[in-house]
CSV table of C-alpha atoms in Angstrom, one decimal:
chain,number,residue,atom,x,y,z
B,285,UNK,CA,-31.3,190.8,13.0
B,286,UNK,CA,-31.8,189.2,16.5
B,287,UNK,CA,-34.2,186.8,17.8
B,288,UNK,CA,-34.5,186.8,21.6
B,289,UNK,CA,-34.3,183.2,23.2
B,290,UNK,CA,-37.9,182.2,24.0
B,291,UNK,CA,-39.2,180.8,27.3
B,292,UNK,CA,-40.1,177.2,28.0
B,293,UNK,CA,-39.8,174.8,24.7
B,294,UNK,CA,-42.6,173.4,23.0
B,295,UNK,CA,-41.2,169.9,23.0
B,296,UNK,CA,-41.8,167.6,20.0
B,297,UNK,CA,-39.5,164.9,21.2
B,298,UNK,CA,-39.3,163.4,24.8
B,299,UNK,CA,-36.3,164.7,26.8
B,300,UNK,CA,-33.2,162.7,26.3
B,301,UNK,CA,-32.4,160.3,29.0
B,302,UNK,CA,-29.4,162.3,30.1
B,303,UNK,CA,-31.1,165.6,30.4
B,304,UNK,CA,-30.2,165.7,34.1
B,305,UNK,CA,-26.4,164.9,33.6
B,306,UNK,CA,-24.1,167.6,34.8
B,307,UNK,CA,-22.6,169.9,32.1
B,308,UNK,CA,-19.7,172.2,33.0
B,309,UNK,CA,-19.1,174.8,30.3
B,310,UNK,CA,-17.0,178.0,30.9
B,311,UNK,CA,-16.4,177.0,34.4
B,312,UNK,CA,-20.1,176.9,35.2
B,313,UNK,CA,-21.8,173.8,36.1
B,314,UNK,CA,-25.4,173.1,35.1
B,315,UNK,CA,-27.4,170.4,33.6
B,316,UNK,CA,-28.7,169.8,30.2
B,317,UNK,CA,-32.0,170.6,31.2
B,318,UNK,CA,-30.8,174.1,32.4
B,319,UNK,CA,-29.3,175.1,29.1
B,320,UNK,CA,-31.1,177.5,27.0
B,321,UNK,CA,-33.0,176.2,23.9
B,322,UNK,CA,-32.8,178.9,21.4
B,323,UNK,CA,-35.4,179.3,18.7
B,324,UNK,CA,-33.4,178.4,15.6
B,325,UNK,CA,-34.6,178.6,11.8
B,326,UNK,CA,-35.4,175.2,10.3
B,327,UNK,CA,-33.1,174.2,8.6
B,328,UNK,CA,-30.3,176.1,10.1
B,329,UNK,CA,-26.6,176.0,9.8
B,330,UNK,CA,-25.6,177.4,13.2
B,331,UNK,CA,-22.2,179.0,13.7
B,332,UNK,CA,-21.7,178.6,17.8
B,333,UNK,CA,-19.8,181.6,19.0
B,334,UNK,CA,-18.7,179.4,22.1
B,335,UNK,CA,-18.9,175.8,23.4
B,336,UNK,CA,-22.0,176.9,25.6
B,337,UNK,CA,-23.8,178.0,22.5
B,338,UNK,CA,-23.0,174.7,20.6
B,339,UNK,CA,-24.3,172.7,23.5
B,340,UNK,CA,-27.5,174.8,23.5
B,341,UNK,CA,-27.9,174.1,19.9
B,342,UNK,CA,-27.5,170.5,20.3
B,343,UNK,CA,-30.0,170.4,23.3
B,344,UNK,CA,-32.3,172.3,21.0
B,345,UNK,CA,-32.0,169.8,18.3
B,346,UNK,CA,-32.6,166.8,20.7
B,347,UNK,CA,-35.8,168.5,21.9
B,348,UNK,CA,-37.3,169.8,18.8
B,349,UNK,CA,-35.6,167.8,16.1
B,350,UNK,CA,-35.2,170.7,13.7
B,351,UNK,CA,-32.7,170.2,10.9
B,352,UNK,CA,-29.3,171.3,12.0
B,353,UNK,CA,-25.8,171.8,10.9
B,354,UNK,CA,-23.7,172.9,13.7
B,355,UNK,CA,-20.0,174.5,13.3
B,356,UNK,CA,-18.1,177.5,14.2
B,357,UNK,CA,-17.5,180.7,12.4
B,358,UNK,CA,-13.7,180.0,12.1
B,359,UNK,CA,-14.4,176.5,10.2
B,360,UNK,CA,-17.0,178.1,7.9
B,361,UNK,CA,-15.5,180.5,5.2
B,362,UNK,CA,-17.5,182.8,3.0
B,363,UNK,CA,-17.7,180.5,0.3
B,364,UNK,CA,-19.0,177.7,2.5
B,365,UNK,CA,-21.4,180.0,3.9
B,366,UNK,CA,-22.7,180.8,0.5
B,367,UNK,CA,-22.8,176.9,-0.5
B,368,UNK,CA,-25.0,176.4,2.6
B,369,UNK,CA,-27.3,179.2,1.8
B,370,UNK,CA,-27.7,177.8,-1.7
B,371,UNK,CA,-28.4,174.4,0.0
B,372,UNK,CA,-31.4,175.9,1.8
B,373,UNK,CA,-29.8,176.5,5.3
B,374,UNK,CA,-30.4,179.8,7.1
B,375,UNK,CA,-26.8,180.4,8.2
B,376,UNK,CA,-27.3,181.6,11.8
B,377,UNK,CA,-24.7,183.0,14.1
B,378,UNK,CA,-25.5,182.0,17.8
B,379,UNK,CA,-24.0,184.1,20.5
B,380,UNK,CA,-24.8,185.7,23.9
B,381,UNK,CA,-27.2,188.2,22.1
B,382,UNK,CA,-29.1,185.4,20.6
B,383,UNK,CA,-29.6,184.0,17.1
B,384,UNK,CA,-28.6,186.1,14.1
B,385,UNK,CA,-29.9,184.2,11.0
B,386,UNK,CA,-29.5,185.2,7.4
B,387,UNK,CA,-32.3,183.9,4.9
B,388,UNK,CA,-31.2,181.1,2.8
B,389,UNK,CA,-30.7,181.8,-0.9
B,390,UNK,CA,-33.0,178.9,-1.9
B,391,UNK,CA,-35.4,178.3,0.8
B,392,UNK,CA,-36.7,174.7,1.1
B,393,UNK,CA,-38.6,172.5,3.4
B,394,UNK,CA,-36.7,171.1,6.4
B,395,UNK,CA,-35.9,167.3,6.8
B,396,UNK,CA,-37.0,166.8,10.4
B,397,UNK,CA,-34.4,165.0,12.7
B,398,UNK,CA,-31.5,165.4,10.2
B,399,UNK,CA,-28.1,166.5,11.6
B,400,UNK,CA,-25.5,167.5,9.3
B,401,UNK,CA,-21.6,167.2,9.8
B,402,UNK,CA,-19.0,169.0,7.8
B,403,UNK,CA,-16.0,166.5,7.2
B,404,UNK,CA,-12.7,168.0,8.5
B,405,UNK,CA,-11.8,168.8,4.8
B,406,UNK,CA,-8.1,167.8,5.5
B,407,UNK,CA,-8.4,166.7,1.9
B,408,UNK,CA,-10.2,169.1,-0.4
B,409,UNK,CA,-13.1,171.2,0.7
B,410,UNK,CA,-15.3,170.1,3.6
B,411,UNK,CA,-18.2,168.0,2.5
B,412,UNK,CA,-21.7,167.7,4.2
B,413,UNK,CA,-22.5,164.3,5.6
B,414,UNK,CA,-26.0,163.5,6.8
B,415,UNK,CA,-26.7,161.9,10.2
B,416,UNK,CA,-29.4,161.8,12.8
B,417,UNK,CA,-29.0,162.0,16.8
B,418,UNK,CA,-29.6,158.2,16.5
B,419,UNK,CA,-27.0,157.3,14.0
B,420,UNK,CA,-24.4,159.5,15.9
B,421,UNK,CA,-25.0,157.7,19.1
B,422,UNK,CA,-22.8,154.7,18.9
B,423,UNK,CA,-22.4,153.9,22.7
B,424,UNK,CA,-25.5,152.2,23.9
B,425,UNK,CA,-24.7,149.7,26.5
B,426,UNK,CA,-24.8,150.8,30.0
B,427,UNK,CA,-21.4,152.6,31.0
B,428,UNK,CA,-20.0,153.3,34.4
B,429,UNK,CA,-20.6,156.7,35.7
B,430,UNK,CA,-18.1,159.1,34.2
B,431,UNK,CA,-17.4,162.8,33.8
B,432,UNK,CA,-16.0,163.3,30.4
B,433,UNK,CA,-13.8,166.1,28.9
B,434,UNK,CA,-14.9,167.3,25.5
B,435,UNK,CA,-12.1,169.3,23.9
B,436,UNK,CA,-13.2,168.9,20.4
B,437,UNK,CA,-14.3,171.7,18.0
B,438,UNK,CA,-18.1,172.0,18.1
B,439,UNK,CA,-20.1,170.0,15.5
B,440,UNK,CA,-17.3,167.6,14.5
B,441,UNK,CA,-17.9,163.9,14.5
B,442,UNK,CA,-15.8,163.5,17.7
B,443,UNK,CA,-17.6,166.3,19.4
B,444,UNK,CA,-21.1,164.7,18.6
B,445,UNK,CA,-19.8,161.5,20.0
B,446,UNK,CA,-19.1,162.9,23.4
B,447,UNK,CA,-22.1,165.1,23.3
B,448,UNK,CA,-24.6,162.2,22.5
B,449,UNK,CA,-23.1,160.0,25.0
B,450,UNK,CA,-23.8,162.5,27.7
B,451,UNK,CA,-27.3,163.4,26.2
B,452,UNK,CA,-28.7,159.9,25.9
B,453,UNK,CA,-26.8,158.1,28.9
B,454,UNK,CA,-27.7,159.0,32.5
B,455,UNK,CA,-24.4,159.3,34.6
B,456,UNK,CA,-22.3,160.6,31.7
B,457,UNK,CA,-21.4,164.0,32.7
B,458,UNK,CA,-19.5,166.6,30.5
B,459,UNK,CA,-16.9,169.3,31.0
B,460,UNK,CA,-16.3,171.3,28.0
B,461,UNK,CA,-13.3,173.4,27.5
B,462,UNK,CA,-13.1,176.4,25.1
B,463,UNK,CA,-10.2,176.6,22.7
B,464,UNK,CA,-8.5,179.4,24.8
B,465,UNK,CA,-8.6,177.0,27.9
B,466,UNK,CA,-7.0,174.1,26.0
B,467,UNK,CA,-3.5,174.6,27.1
B,468,UNK,CA,-4.7,174.5,30.7
B,469,UNK,CA,-7.3,171.8,30.5
B,470,UNK,CA,-5.8,169.5,33.1
B,471,UNK,CA,-6.4,172.2,35.7
B,472,UNK,CA,-9.9,172.5,34.6
B,473,UNK,CA,-10.7,168.8,34.4
B,474,UNK,CA,-8.9,168.2,37.9
B,475,UNK,CA,-11.2,170.9,39.5
B,476,UNK,CA,-14.3,169.3,37.9
B,477,UNK,CA,-13.5,165.7,38.6
B,478,UNK,CA,-12.9,164.6,35.1
B,479,UNK,CA,-12.3,160.9,35.0
B,480,UNK,CA,-12.6,160.3,31.2
B,481,UNK,CA,-11.1,162.1,28.4
B,482,UNK,CA,-11.2,161.8,24.6
B,483,UNK,CA,-8.7,163.4,22.2
B,484,UNK,CA,-6.5,163.3,19.3
B,485,UNK,CA,-2.9,161.9,19.6
B,486,UNK,CA,-1.6,165.5,19.0
B,487,UNK,CA,-3.9,166.8,21.9
B,488,UNK,CA,-2.4,164.1,24.1
B,489,UNK,CA,1.1,164.7,22.9
B,490,UNK,CA,0.7,168.5,23.6
B,491,UNK,CA,-0.6,167.8,26.9
B,492,UNK,CA,2.3,165.5,27.9
B,493,UNK,CA,4.7,168.0,26.4
B,494,UNK,CA,3.4,171.1,28.1
B,495,UNK,CA,2.9,169.7,31.7
B,496,UNK,CA,2.9,166.0,32.3
B,497,UNK,CA,2.7,166.6,36.0
B,498,UNK,CA,-0.6,168.5,35.7
B,499,UNK,CA,-2.0,165.7,33.6
B,500,UNK,CA,-1.1,163.1,36.3
B,501,UNK,CA,-3.4,165.0,38.8
B,502,UNK,CA,-6.3,164.5,36.5
B,503,UNK,CA,-8.0,161.4,38.0
B,504,UNK,CA,-8.5,159.7,34.7
B,505,UNK,CA,-9.9,156.2,34.4
B,506,UNK,CA,-10.8,156.3,30.8
B,507,UNK,CA,-8.5,157.6,28.1
B,508,UNK,CA,-9.6,157.7,24.5
B,509,UNK,CA,-7.7,158.6,21.3
B,510,UNK,CA,-8.9,159.0,17.9
B,511,UNK,CA,-9.0,161.3,14.8
B,512,UNK,CA,-5.5,160.7,13.7
B,513,UNK,CA,-3.2,157.7,13.4
B,514,UNK,CA,-2.6,156.4,16.8
B,515,UNK,CA,1.0,155.0,17.4
B,516,UNK,CA,2.5,152.7,20.1
B,517,UNK,CA,4.4,155.6,21.6
B,518,UNK,CA,1.7,157.7,22.7
B,519,UNK,CA,-0.2,154.7,24.0
B,520,UNK,CA,2.8,153.7,26.1
B,521,UNK,CA,3.5,157.4,27.2
B,522,UNK,CA,-0.1,157.6,28.6
B,523,UNK,CA,0.1,154.1,30.2
B,524,UNK,CA,3.3,155.3,32.0
B,525,UNK,CA,1.1,158.2,33.5
B,526,UNK,CA,-2.1,156.1,34.1
B,527,UNK,CA,-1.1,152.6,34.8
B,528,UNK,CA,-4.6,151.4,35.9
B,529,UNK,CA,-6.9,153.6,33.4
B,530,UNK,CA,-8.5,151.8,30.4
B,531,UNK,CA,-6.8,153.3,27.3
B,532,UNK,CA,-8.7,152.9,24.1
B,533,UNK,CA,-8.3,154.2,20.5
B,534,UNK,CA,-11.2,154.6,18.2
B,535,UNK,CA,-11.4,154.8,14.5
B,536,UNK,CA,-14.3,157.1,13.6
B,537,UNK,CA,-15.3,159.3,10.8
B,538,UNK,CA,-18.4,161.4,9.6
B,539,UNK,CA,-18.8,158.9,6.8
B,540,UNK,CA,-18.6,155.6,8.5
B,541,UNK,CA,-19.1,156.4,12.2
B,542,UNK,CA,-17.1,154.8,15.1
B,543,UNK,CA,-16.2,151.6,13.3
B,544,UNK,CA,-13.1,150.2,15.3
B,545,UNK,CA,-12.6,150.3,19.0
B,546,UNK,CA,-9.5,148.9,20.6
B,547,UNK,CA,-8.9,148.5,24.3
B,548,UNK,CA,-5.7,146.3,24.6
B,549,UNK,CA,-3.4,149.4,24.7
B,550,UNK,CA,-1.6,148.5,21.4
B,551,UNK,CA,-1.6,150.3,18.2
B,552,UNK,CA,-3.5,148.8,15.2
B,553,UNK,CA,-6.0,146.0,15.6
B,554,UNK,CA,-5.7,142.2,15.3
B,555,UNK,CA,-5.5,141.1,11.6
B,556,UNK,CA,-8.3,138.6,12.3
B,557,UNK,CA,-10.9,141.3,12.6
B,558,UNK,CA,-10.6,141.8,9.0
B,559,UNK,CA,-13.5,140.5,6.9
B,560,UNK,CA,-15.5,139.4,10.1
B,561,UNK,CA,-19.2,139.8,9.7
B,562,UNK,CA,-21.4,140.1,12.6
B,563,UNK,CA,-24.9,141.7,12.8
B,564,UNK,CA,-24.9,145.3,14.0
B,565,UNK,CA,-21.2,145.6,13.7
B,566,UNK,CA,-18.9,147.3,11.0
B,567,UNK,CA,-17.2,144.9,8.7
B,568,UNK,CA,-13.5,146.0,8.0
B,569,UNK,CA,-11.5,145.1,4.9
B,570,UNK,CA,-8.4,146.1,3.0
B,571,UNK,CA,-8.3,146.8,-0.6
B,572,UNK,CA,-5.1,148.1,-2.2
B,573,UNK,CA,-3.9,149.1,1.0
B,574,UNK,CA,-6.9,151.2,1.7
B,575,UNK,CA,-9.2,150.5,4.6
B,576,UNK,CA,-12.7,149.7,3.5
B,577,UNK,CA,-15.5,149.9,6.2
B,578,UNK,CA,-19.2,148.6,5.9
B,579,UNK,CA,-20.8,150.3,8.8
B,580,UNK,CA,-24.2,150.4,10.5
B,581,UNK,CA,-23.2,153.8,11.9
B,582,UNK,CA,-22.7,155.3,8.2
B,583,UNK,CA,-23.9,158.6,7.1
B,584,UNK,CA,-27.0,159.1,4.8
B,585,UNK,CA,-26.4,157.6,1.5
B,586,UNK,CA,-23.3,155.8,2.6
B,587,UNK,CA,-24.6,152.3,2.9
B,588,UNK,CA,-22.3,149.4,1.7
B,589,UNK,CA,-18.6,149.3,1.6
B,590,UNK,CA,-17.0,152.9,1.9
B,591,UNK,CA,-13.5,153.4,0.8
B,592,UNK,CA,-12.0,155.5,3.7
B,593,UNK,CA,-9.0,157.0,2.0
B,594,UNK,CA,-7.1,155.7,5.0
B,595,UNK,CA,-3.8,153.6,4.2
B,596,UNK,CA,-3.2,150.5,6.2
B,597,UNK,CA,-0.4,148.3,6.7
B,598,UNK,CA,-0.2,144.8,8.3
B,599,UNK,CA,2.8,144.6,10.8
B,600,UNK,CA,3.3,141.6,13.2
B,601,UNK,CA,-0.4,140.5,13.0
B,602,UNK,CA,-1.7,144.1,13.6
B,603,UNK,CA,-3.4,146.1,11.0
B,604,UNK,CA,-1.9,149.6,11.4
B,605,UNK,CA,-3.7,152.7,10.1
B,606,UNK,CA,-0.8,154.8,9.0
B,607,UNK,CA,-2.4,157.9,7.5
B,608,UNK,CA,-4.2,159.3,4.5
B,609,UNK,CA,-3.6,157.5,1.2
B,610,UNK,CA,-3.0,160.6,-0.5
B,611,UNK,CA,-0.6,161.9,1.8
B,612,UNK,CA,0.9,158.9,3.6
B,613,UNK,CA,2.5,157.4,0.7
B,614,UNK,CA,6.0,158.8,-0.4
B,615,UNK,CA,7.5,157.5,-3.6
B,616,UNK,CA,11.4,157.8,-3.2
B,617,UNK,CA,12.9,156.7,-6.4
B,618,UNK,CA,10.1,154.1,-7.1
B,619,UNK,CA,10.3,152.7,-3.5
B,620,UNK,CA,7.2,153.3,-1.5
B,621,UNK,CA,7.5,154.6,2.0
B,622,UNK,CA,4.7,155.1,4.5
B,623,UNK,CA,5.0,158.4,6.4
B,624,UNK,CA,3.1,156.8,9.3
B,625,UNK,CA,5.5,154.0,9.7
B,626,UNK,CA,8.5,156.6,9.7
B,627,UNK,CA,6.6,158.7,12.1
B,628,UNK,CA,6.0,155.8,14.4
B,629,UNK,CA,9.8,155.1,14.5
B,630,UNK,CA,10.6,158.6,15.4
B,631,UNK,CA,8.0,159.0,18.1
B,632,UNK,CA,9.5,155.7,19.5
B,633,UNK,CA,12.6,157.5,20.3
B,634,UNK,CA,12.6,158.4,24.0
B,635,UNK,CA,13.1,162.0,23.5
B,636,UNK,CA,10.8,162.7,20.5
B,637,UNK,CA,7.4,164.1,21.6
B,638,UNK,CA,6.0,164.7,18.3
B,639,UNK,CA,6.9,164.1,14.6
B,640,UNK,CA,5.5,164.9,11.1
B,641,UNK,CA,6.9,163.2,8.1
B,642,UNK,CA,6.6,164.4,4.6
B,643,UNK,CA,8.2,163.8,1.2
B,644,UNK,CA,10.3,166.7,-0.2
B,645,UNK,CA,11.3,167.4,-3.7
B,646,UNK,CA,14.8,166.0,-4.4
B,647,UNK,CA,17.0,165.3,-7.3
B,648,UNK,CA,17.5,161.9,-8.7
B,649,UNK,CA,14.9,160.2,-6.5
B,650,UNK,CA,12.0,162.8,-7.1
B,651,UNK,CA,11.1,162.9,-3.4
B,652,UNK,CA,12.9,162.2,-0.2
B,653,UNK,CA,11.7,161.6,3.4
B,654,UNK,CA,12.2,164.5,5.6
B,655,UNK,CA,10.8,165.2,9.1
B,656,UNK,CA,10.1,167.8,11.7
B,657,UNK,CA,10.2,166.9,15.6
B,658,UNK,CA,9.6,168.3,18.9
B,659,UNK,CA,11.7,167.0,21.5
B,660,UNK,CA,10.4,166.2,25.1
B,661,UNK,CA,11.4,168.9,27.6
B,662,UNK,CA,14.4,168.2,29.5
B,663,UNK,CA,13.7,166.8,33.0
B,664,UNK,CA,14.6,169.6,35.3
B,665,UNK,CA,15.3,166.9,38.1
B,666,UNK,CA,18.3,165.8,36.1
B,667,UNK,CA,20.3,168.9,35.5
B,668,UNK,CA,23.6,167.1,35.1
B,669,UNK,CA,22.6,164.8,32.2
B,670,UNK,CA,20.1,167.0,30.5
B,671,UNK,CA,22.3,168.1,27.7
B,672,UNK,CA,23.8,164.6,27.1
B,673,UNK,CA,20.2,163.4,26.5
B,674,UNK,CA,19.3,165.8,23.7
B,675,UNK,CA,19.8,164.1,20.4
B,676,UNK,CA,21.1,166.0,17.2
B,677,UNK,CA,19.8,165.5,13.8
B,678,UNK,CA,22.6,162.8,13.2
B,679,UNK,CA,21.5,160.9,16.0
B,680,UNK,CA,17.8,160.8,15.1
B,681,UNK,CA,18.9,159.8,11.5
B,682,UNK,CA,20.9,157.0,12.9
B,683,UNK,CA,18.0,155.8,15.1
B,684,UNK,CA,15.8,155.5,12.1
B,685,UNK,CA,18.5,153.9,10.0
B,686,UNK,CA,18.9,151.1,12.5
B,687,UNK,CA,14.9,150.5,12.1
B,688,UNK,CA,14.0,151.3,8.5
B,689,UNK,CA,15.1,150.5,5.1
B,690,UNK,CA,17.5,153.1,3.6
B,691,UNK,CA,15.1,154.9,1.4
B,692,UNK,CA,12.7,155.5,4.3
B,693,UNK,CA,15.2,157.0,6.6
B,694,UNK,CA,14.4,160.8,7.0
B,695,UNK,CA,17.8,162.5,6.1
B,696,UNK,CA,16.7,166.0,7.3
B,697,UNK,CA,15.0,166.3,10.4
B,698,UNK,CA,14.2,169.7,11.6
B,699,UNK,CA,13.6,170.4,15.5
B,700,UNK,CA,10.4,172.6,16.4
B,701,UNK,CA,9.9,174.2,19.6
B,702,UNK,CA,6.1,173.6,19.9
B,703,UNK,CA,3.7,171.1,18.6
B,704,UNK,CA,1.7,172.5,16.1
B,705,UNK,CA,-2.0,172.0,16.4
B,706,UNK,CA,-5.3,173.1,14.4
B,707,UNK,CA,-8.7,173.8,15.8
B,708,UNK,CA,-9.6,170.1,15.0
B,709,UNK,CA,-7.0,169.2,17.6
B,710,UNK,CA,-5.0,167.6,14.6
B,711,UNK,CA,-1.6,168.6,13.3
B,712,UNK,CA,-1.8,167.1,9.8
B,713,UNK,CA,1.0,164.7,10.7
M,53,UNK,CA,22.6,185.8,-3.8
M,54,UNK,CA,23.2,183.1,-1.1
M,55,UNK,CA,25.5,180.9,-3.1
M,56,UNK,CA,27.7,178.4,-1.7
M,57,UNK,CA,31.2,177.9,-2.8
M,58,UNK,CA,32.5,174.6,-4.0
M,59,UNK,CA,34.5,174.3,-0.7
M,60,UNK,CA,31.4,174.8,1.3
M,61,UNK,CA,29.5,172.3,-0.7
M,62,UNK,CA,32.4,169.9,-0.1
M,63,UNK,CA,32.1,170.5,3.8
M,64,UNK,CA,28.2,169.7,3.5
M,65,UNK,CA,29.2,166.4,1.5
M,66,UNK,CA,31.7,165.5,4.2
M,67,UNK,CA,28.8,166.0,6.9
M,68,UNK,CA,26.5,163.6,4.8
M,69,UNK,CA,29.3,161.0,4.9
M,70,UNK,CA,30.5,161.6,8.4
M,71,UNK,CA,26.8,161.0,9.8
M,72,UNK,CA,27.2,157.5,8.4
M,73,UNK,CA,30.6,157.1,9.9
M,74,UNK,CA,32.3,157.3,6.4
M,75,UNK,CA,35.1,159.7,5.3
M,76,UNK,CA,35.2,162.1,2.3
M,77,UNK,CA,38.6,161.8,0.6
M,78,UNK,CA,40.5,165.0,-0.2
M,79,UNK,CA,40.9,163.9,-3.9
M,80,UNK,CA,38.1,165.2,-6.2
M,81,UNK,CA,38.7,162.3,-8.5
M,82,UNK,CA,37.7,159.6,-5.8
M,83,UNK,CA,35.0,157.4,-7.1
M,84,UNK,CA,31.6,157.7,-5.4
M,85,UNK,CA,31.1,154.0,-5.8
M,86,UNK,CA,34.3,153.3,-3.7
M,87,UNK,CA,33.3,155.9,-0.8
M,88,UNK,CA,29.8,154.7,-0.6
M,89,UNK,CA,28.3,157.9,-1.6
M,90,UNK,CA,24.8,156.8,-3.1
M,91,UNK,CA,21.7,158.4,-4.8
M,92,UNK,CA,20.2,158.9,-1.4
M,93,UNK,CA,23.3,160.6,-0.2
M,94,UNK,CA,23.4,163.0,-3.2
M,95,UNK,CA,19.8,163.9,-2.6
M,96,UNK,CA,20.5,164.6,0.9
M,97,UNK,CA,23.3,166.8,-0.1
M,98,UNK,CA,21.0,168.8,-2.4
M,99,UNK,CA,18.6,169.3,0.2
M,100,UNK,CA,21.4,170.6,2.6
M,101,UNK,CA,22.4,173.0,0.0
M,102,UNK,CA,18.9,174.2,-0.5
M,103,UNK,CA,18.5,174.7,3.4
M,104,UNK,CA,22.0,176.6,3.7
M,105,UNK,CA,21.1,179.0,0.7
M,106,UNK,CA,17.3,179.2,1.4
M,107,UNK,CA,16.8,178.8,-2.3
M,108,UNK,CA,15.2,176.0,-4.2
M,109,UNK,CA,17.6,174.3,-6.7
M,110,UNK,CA,16.0,173.8,-10.1
M,111,UNK,CA,16.7,170.0,-10.5
M,112,UNK,CA,15.1,169.8,-13.9
M,113,UNK,CA,17.1,172.3,-15.6
M,114,UNK,CA,20.4,170.5,-16.5
M,115,UNK,CA,20.3,167.6,-18.9
M,116,UNK,CA,21.4,164.0,-17.9
M,117,UNK,CA,24.9,163.7,-17.2
M,118,UNK,CA,27.5,161.3,-15.7
M,119,UNK,CA,28.1,161.7,-12.0
M,120,UNK,CA,30.8,159.4,-10.9
M,121,UNK,CA,33.5,161.3,-8.7
M,122,UNK,CA,33.4,163.7,-5.9
M,123,UNK,CA,34.4,166.3,-8.3
M,124,UNK,CA,31.4,165.6,-10.5
M,125,UNK,CA,29.0,166.2,-7.5
M,126,UNK,CA,30.7,169.5,-6.5
M,127,UNK,CA,30.8,170.5,-10.1
M,128,UNK,CA,27.0,169.8,-10.6
M,129,UNK,CA,25.8,171.4,-7.5
M,130,UNK,CA,27.7,174.6,-8.1
M,131,UNK,CA,26.3,174.7,-11.4
M,132,UNK,CA,22.6,174.0,-10.1
M,133,UNK,CA,22.8,177.1,-8.1
M,134,UNK,CA,23.2,179.1,-11.4
M,135,UNK,CA,20.1,177.7,-13.0
């Protein structure tokens, strides 16, 4: 079934303040106002065929306030479609031909203004978290005029952060790259004057690894990292390329919203931010090595302290977020090792571009720390010394042994030729 | 199957120690304690055997035993490959 896109929208909400901001999608520059506003079922779970369709759905929601869950076909499998249908959503494919809705298994009345996010599902099945455009909008202070790159998968929390910024703040323009443009985003960004970009550490590592010179040509004044643990090495590498840009990292999730923003160029946040209470601001605590956040930007039904499932460790007065509790901790013969801390040591090596640290089944100790790394490409301008600079497994093991307790040293380190990445721009490090 | 010989396992054991600037004595009766070959090193050696053969070792199969000498380590890993 196909429903044609209708003409002018019968607006039920005032136009958002950013409606005349520039939006570049698929290489075409237009404004939010010029995007089509498809007629969507209410409530609808929209599977956007491309970035342009996702933006159209967001604009439609801003204007009409119909209940919306936005994602892509590749992130919603058959079982999830059935779940959504049972939960009353008309699962609707949105593509160039229009909208293709399927009737919900259990029709119900819509909840006006409700936006749903699917958690990334890195642990177990994705969950639905309820928001509104208002609770997703965390940047409210006036911002300097910026053109933002949006590399995120449509409908994720990070995607909504960039999209709501552009929808609600005049002067916040948007350049969206499709997944197939991702490897060449610096060229697209340079062509359209992108001066602010937000991405995962894996996204930034891949970009530096593929073509640091192309990245340096993007006139970035604001660099934002989030979605994965942020280590000092990636912050330093970006600082080298962009000495005067503001480099920020953000801790955000569908459940607690954007809760930590750090601008000082260092990994972790100051330990005196813990248990500090201020109106309108999240309160950060640690319980049993787990980050607990009480946030005004929380999802529906998540008021009060939320256990984040993220593991923290205090090192030199900074609270480092090292990874997921259920995967970060490796038990080596009774000694606990943080995979994130080991990863930080590996990525601190001058020739390591990316690292993943895991526990591997081993005799006597139960588990042993092992790693995979991607090395930085040899500098073509230094052909004579290129070989000498490539470390072997033993050299990397020694690097770790000089910086970590014995049981935390990865003994097997495999070298990969490409940084793995998923649609969420994360690599499950 | 992809089975490593005792001599091949000995070479891997020498590699584990060499990476720590230690030497593996030729004598199978050498005490692990004296050459500084610890539990972590034993685990690493087992992973190296797995990586070489592409087969997982069944660590749970054999019962407890005393592993005190270089020869004990080699015998044990040769045997593990048969489990």
